Coordinates of C-alpha atoms and ligand atoms in Angstrom, one line a residue:
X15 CA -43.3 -10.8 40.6
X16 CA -42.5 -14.0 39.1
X17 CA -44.1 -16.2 37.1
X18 CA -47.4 -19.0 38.1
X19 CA -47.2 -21.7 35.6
X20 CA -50.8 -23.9 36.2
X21 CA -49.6 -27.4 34.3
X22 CA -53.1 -28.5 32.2
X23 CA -51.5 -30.9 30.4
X24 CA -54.1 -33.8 30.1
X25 CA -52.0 -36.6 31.5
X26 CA -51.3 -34.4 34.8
X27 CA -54.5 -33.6 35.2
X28 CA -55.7 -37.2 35.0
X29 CA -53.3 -38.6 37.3
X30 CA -53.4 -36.0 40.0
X31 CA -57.3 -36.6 40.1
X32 CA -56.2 -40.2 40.8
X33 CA -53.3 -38.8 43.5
X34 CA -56.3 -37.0 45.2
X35 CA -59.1 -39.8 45.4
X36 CA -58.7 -40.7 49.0
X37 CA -59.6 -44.3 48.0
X38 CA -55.6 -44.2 46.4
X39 CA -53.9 -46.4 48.6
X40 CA -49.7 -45.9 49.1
X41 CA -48.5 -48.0 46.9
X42 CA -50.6 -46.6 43.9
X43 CA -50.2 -43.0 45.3
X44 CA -46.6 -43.5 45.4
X45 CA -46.3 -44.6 41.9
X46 CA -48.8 -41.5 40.7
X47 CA -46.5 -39.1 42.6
X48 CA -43.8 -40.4 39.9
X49 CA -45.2 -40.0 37.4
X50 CA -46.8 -37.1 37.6
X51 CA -43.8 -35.3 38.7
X52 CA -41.9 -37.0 35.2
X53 CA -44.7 -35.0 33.3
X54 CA -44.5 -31.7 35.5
X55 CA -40.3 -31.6 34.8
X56 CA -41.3 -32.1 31.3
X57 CA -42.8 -28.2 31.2
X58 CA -40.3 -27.3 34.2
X59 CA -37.2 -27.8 32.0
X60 CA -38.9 -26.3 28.9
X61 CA -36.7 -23.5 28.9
X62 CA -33.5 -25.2 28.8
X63 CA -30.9 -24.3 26.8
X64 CA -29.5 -26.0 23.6
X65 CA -26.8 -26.0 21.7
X66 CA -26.3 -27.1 17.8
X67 CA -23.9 -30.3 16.9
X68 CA -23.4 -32.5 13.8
X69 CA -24.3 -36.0 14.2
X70 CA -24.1 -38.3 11.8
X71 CA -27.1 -40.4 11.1
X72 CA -26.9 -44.0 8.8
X73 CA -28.1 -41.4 5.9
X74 CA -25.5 -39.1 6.3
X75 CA -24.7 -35.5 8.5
X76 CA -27.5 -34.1 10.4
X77 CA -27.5 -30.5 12.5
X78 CA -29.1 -31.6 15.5
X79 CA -29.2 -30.2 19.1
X80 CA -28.2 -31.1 22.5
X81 CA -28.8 -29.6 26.1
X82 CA -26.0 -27.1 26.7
X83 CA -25.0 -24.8 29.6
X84 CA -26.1 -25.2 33.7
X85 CA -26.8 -28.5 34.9
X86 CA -29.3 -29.5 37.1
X87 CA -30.1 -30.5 40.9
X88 CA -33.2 -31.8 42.1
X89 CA -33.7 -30.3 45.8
X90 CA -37.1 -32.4 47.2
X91 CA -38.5 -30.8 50.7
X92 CA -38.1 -33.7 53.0
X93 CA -40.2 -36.1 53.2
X94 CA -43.2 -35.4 50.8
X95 CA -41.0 -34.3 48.3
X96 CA -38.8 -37.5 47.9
X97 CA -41.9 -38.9 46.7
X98 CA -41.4 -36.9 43.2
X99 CA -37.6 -37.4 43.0
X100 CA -37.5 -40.4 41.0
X101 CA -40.2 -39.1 38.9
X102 CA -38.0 -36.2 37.5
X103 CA -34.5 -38.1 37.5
X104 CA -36.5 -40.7 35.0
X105 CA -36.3 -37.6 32.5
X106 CA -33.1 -36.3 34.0
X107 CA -30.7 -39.0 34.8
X108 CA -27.7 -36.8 35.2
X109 CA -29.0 -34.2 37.6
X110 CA -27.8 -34.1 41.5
X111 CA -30.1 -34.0 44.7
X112 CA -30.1 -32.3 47.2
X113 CA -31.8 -32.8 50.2
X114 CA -33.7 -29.8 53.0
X115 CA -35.6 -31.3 55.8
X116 CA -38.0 -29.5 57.2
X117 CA -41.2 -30.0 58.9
X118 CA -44.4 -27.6 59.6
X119 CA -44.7 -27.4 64.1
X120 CA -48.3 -28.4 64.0
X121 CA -48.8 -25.6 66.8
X122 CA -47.1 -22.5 65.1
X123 CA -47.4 -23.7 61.9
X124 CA -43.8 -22.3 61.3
X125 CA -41.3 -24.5 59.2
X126 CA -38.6 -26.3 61.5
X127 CA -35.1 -27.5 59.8
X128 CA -33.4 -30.4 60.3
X129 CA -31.4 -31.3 57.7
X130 CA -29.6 -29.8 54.7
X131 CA -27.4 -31.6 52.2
X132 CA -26.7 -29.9 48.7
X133 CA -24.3 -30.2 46.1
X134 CA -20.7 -28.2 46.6
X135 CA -21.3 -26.5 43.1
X136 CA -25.2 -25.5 43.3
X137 CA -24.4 -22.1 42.5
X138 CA -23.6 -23.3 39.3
X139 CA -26.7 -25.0 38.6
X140 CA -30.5 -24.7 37.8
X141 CA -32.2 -26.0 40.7
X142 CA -35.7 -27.7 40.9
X143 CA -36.9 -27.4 44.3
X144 CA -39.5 -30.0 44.8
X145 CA -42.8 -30.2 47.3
X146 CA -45.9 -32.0 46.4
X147 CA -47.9 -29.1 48.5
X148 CA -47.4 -25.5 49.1
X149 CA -50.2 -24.0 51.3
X150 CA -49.0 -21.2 53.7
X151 CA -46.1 -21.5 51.5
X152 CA -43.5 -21.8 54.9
X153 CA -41.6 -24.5 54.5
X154 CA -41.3 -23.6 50.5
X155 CA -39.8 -20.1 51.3
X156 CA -37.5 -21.2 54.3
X157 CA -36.4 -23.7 51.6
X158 CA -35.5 -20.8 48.8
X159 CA -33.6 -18.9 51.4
X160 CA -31.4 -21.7 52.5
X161 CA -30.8 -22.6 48.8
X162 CA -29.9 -18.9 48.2
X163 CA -28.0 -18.8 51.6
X164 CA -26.0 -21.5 49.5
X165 CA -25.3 -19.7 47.1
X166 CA -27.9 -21.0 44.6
X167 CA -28.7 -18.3 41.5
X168 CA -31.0 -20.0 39.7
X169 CA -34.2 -21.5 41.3
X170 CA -37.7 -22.7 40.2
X171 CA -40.3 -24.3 42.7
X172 CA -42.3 -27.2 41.3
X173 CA -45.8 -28.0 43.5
X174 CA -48.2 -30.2 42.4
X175 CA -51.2 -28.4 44.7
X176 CA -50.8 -24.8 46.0
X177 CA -53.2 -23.2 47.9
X178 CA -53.7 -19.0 46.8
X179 CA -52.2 -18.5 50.6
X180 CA -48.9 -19.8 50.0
X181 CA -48.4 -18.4 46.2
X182 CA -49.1 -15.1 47.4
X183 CA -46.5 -15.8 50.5
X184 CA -44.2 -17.2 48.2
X185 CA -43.9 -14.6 45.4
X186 CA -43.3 -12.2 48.2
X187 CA -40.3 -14.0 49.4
X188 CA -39.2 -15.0 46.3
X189 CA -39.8 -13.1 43.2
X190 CA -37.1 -14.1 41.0
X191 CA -38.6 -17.9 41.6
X192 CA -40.8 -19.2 39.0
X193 CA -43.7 -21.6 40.6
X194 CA -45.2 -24.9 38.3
X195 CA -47.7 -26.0 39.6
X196 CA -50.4 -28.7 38.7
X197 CA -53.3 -26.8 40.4
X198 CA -54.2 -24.3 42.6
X199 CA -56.9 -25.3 44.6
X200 CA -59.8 -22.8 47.0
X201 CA -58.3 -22.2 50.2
X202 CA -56.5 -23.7 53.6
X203 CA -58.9 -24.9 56.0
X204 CA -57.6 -23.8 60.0
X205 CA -55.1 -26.3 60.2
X206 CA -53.5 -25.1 57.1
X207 CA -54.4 -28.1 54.9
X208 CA -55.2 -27.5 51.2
X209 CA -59.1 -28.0 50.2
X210 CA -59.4 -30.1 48.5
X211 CA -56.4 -30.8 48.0
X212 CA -55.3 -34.3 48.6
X213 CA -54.8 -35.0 52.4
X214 CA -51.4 -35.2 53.6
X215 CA -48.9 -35.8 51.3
X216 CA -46.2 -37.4 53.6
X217 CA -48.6 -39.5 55.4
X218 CA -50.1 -41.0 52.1
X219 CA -47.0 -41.7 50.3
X220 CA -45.6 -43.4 53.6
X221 CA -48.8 -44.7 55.5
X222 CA -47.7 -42.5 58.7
X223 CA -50.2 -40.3 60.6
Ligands
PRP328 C1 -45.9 -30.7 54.2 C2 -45.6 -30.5 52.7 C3 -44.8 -29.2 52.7 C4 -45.5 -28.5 53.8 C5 -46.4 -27.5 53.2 O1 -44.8 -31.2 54.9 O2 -44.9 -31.6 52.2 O3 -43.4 -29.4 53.0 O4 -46.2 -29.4 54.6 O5 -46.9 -26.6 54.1 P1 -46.6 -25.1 54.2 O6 -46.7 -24.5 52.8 O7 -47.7 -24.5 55.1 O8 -45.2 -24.9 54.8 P2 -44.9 -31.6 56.4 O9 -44.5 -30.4 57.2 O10 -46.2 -32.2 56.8 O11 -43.8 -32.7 56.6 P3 -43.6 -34.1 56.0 O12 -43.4 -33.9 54.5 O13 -42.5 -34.7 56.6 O14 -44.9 -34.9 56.2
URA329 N1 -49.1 -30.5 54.0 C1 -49.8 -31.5 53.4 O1 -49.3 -32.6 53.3 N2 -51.0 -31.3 53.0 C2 -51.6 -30.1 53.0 O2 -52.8 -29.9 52.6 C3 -50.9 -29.0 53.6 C4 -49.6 -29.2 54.1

């Protein structure tokens, strides 16, 4: 089973309370989404490896480190996830994104494709797949399977609100895929929105309905 990483760090908990107030208008829930999302890669790359160098500071050598092995692609679930791309490339300026688009068919609730653009080499690199909601946890698993269908060996889902529905659906699917999320909120109502949760993510960030 893998792993549920629930984010507490004050600052994410502060600005997804903001993200969720439905009196946050686009523009402002936009510019949240960023940020937040900088603070979530923060604990999401945690794990990173490092290597030792010399560098020489105006006092003389110093044993220092640097990152070292895979590098990184950001894979956001289009659209909603775009909205926490910039966020994460603010702390990762070298990583590569992907892009999967996929939408949820508001009658079966199934997740529909209808695009997919990753980098040639994402086998050889730790991905971030990014969606600011996971609720029946669809679109987030048809996601990890075309990443691994590409050949991808090392994945980790970042969601700022997941509903218990979708973690459960998702570790199922995808065990070896560690989830960070920012909160997991009480339940999906019967359209499959998260409550509370904070509305609809794509629609908020891009004043659709
Ligand atoms: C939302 C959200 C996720 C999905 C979550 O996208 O951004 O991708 O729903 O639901 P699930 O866990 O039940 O699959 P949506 O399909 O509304 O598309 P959009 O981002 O283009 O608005
Ligand atoms: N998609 C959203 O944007 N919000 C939800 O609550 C569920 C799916």
């Amino acid at each position: 089973m893998s792993n549920l990483y629930v984010l507490n760090h004050p600052m994410i908990q502060h600005k997804l309370t903001l993200i969720r107030d439905k009196n946050t208008g686009p523009k402002d829930f936009r510019e949240l989404m960023e940020e937040v999302a900088m603070f979530m890669a923060y604990e999401v790359t945690r794990d990173l490896a490092v290597e030792q160098v010399e560098v020489e500071t105006p006092m003389g050598p110093a044993k220092s480190y640097v990152l070292a092995g895979k590098k990184l692609a950001i894979v956001p679930i289009l659209r909603a996830g775009l909205g926490m791309v910039e966020g994460i490339l603010r702390l990762i300026p070298a990583a590569k994104v992907g892009h999967i688009g996929l939408y949820r068919d508001p009658e079966t609730l199934e997740p529909v494709e209808y695009f997919c653009k990753l980098p040639v080499d994402i086998g050889e690199r730790e991905v971030i797949l990014v969606d600011p909601m996971l609720a029946t946890g669809g679109s987030a698993v048809a996601a990890a399977n075309f990443l691994k269908k590409r050949g991808a060996q090392s994945i980790k889902l970042m969601c700022l609100i997941s509903a218990p529905e979708g973690i459960e659906a998702f570790q199922a699917a995808h065990p070896d895929v560690d989830i960070f999320t920012a909160a997991v909120d009480k339940c999906l109502n019967e359209h499959a929105y998260i409550v509370p949760g904070l509305g609809d993510a794509g629609d908020r960030l891009y004043g659709t309905r």
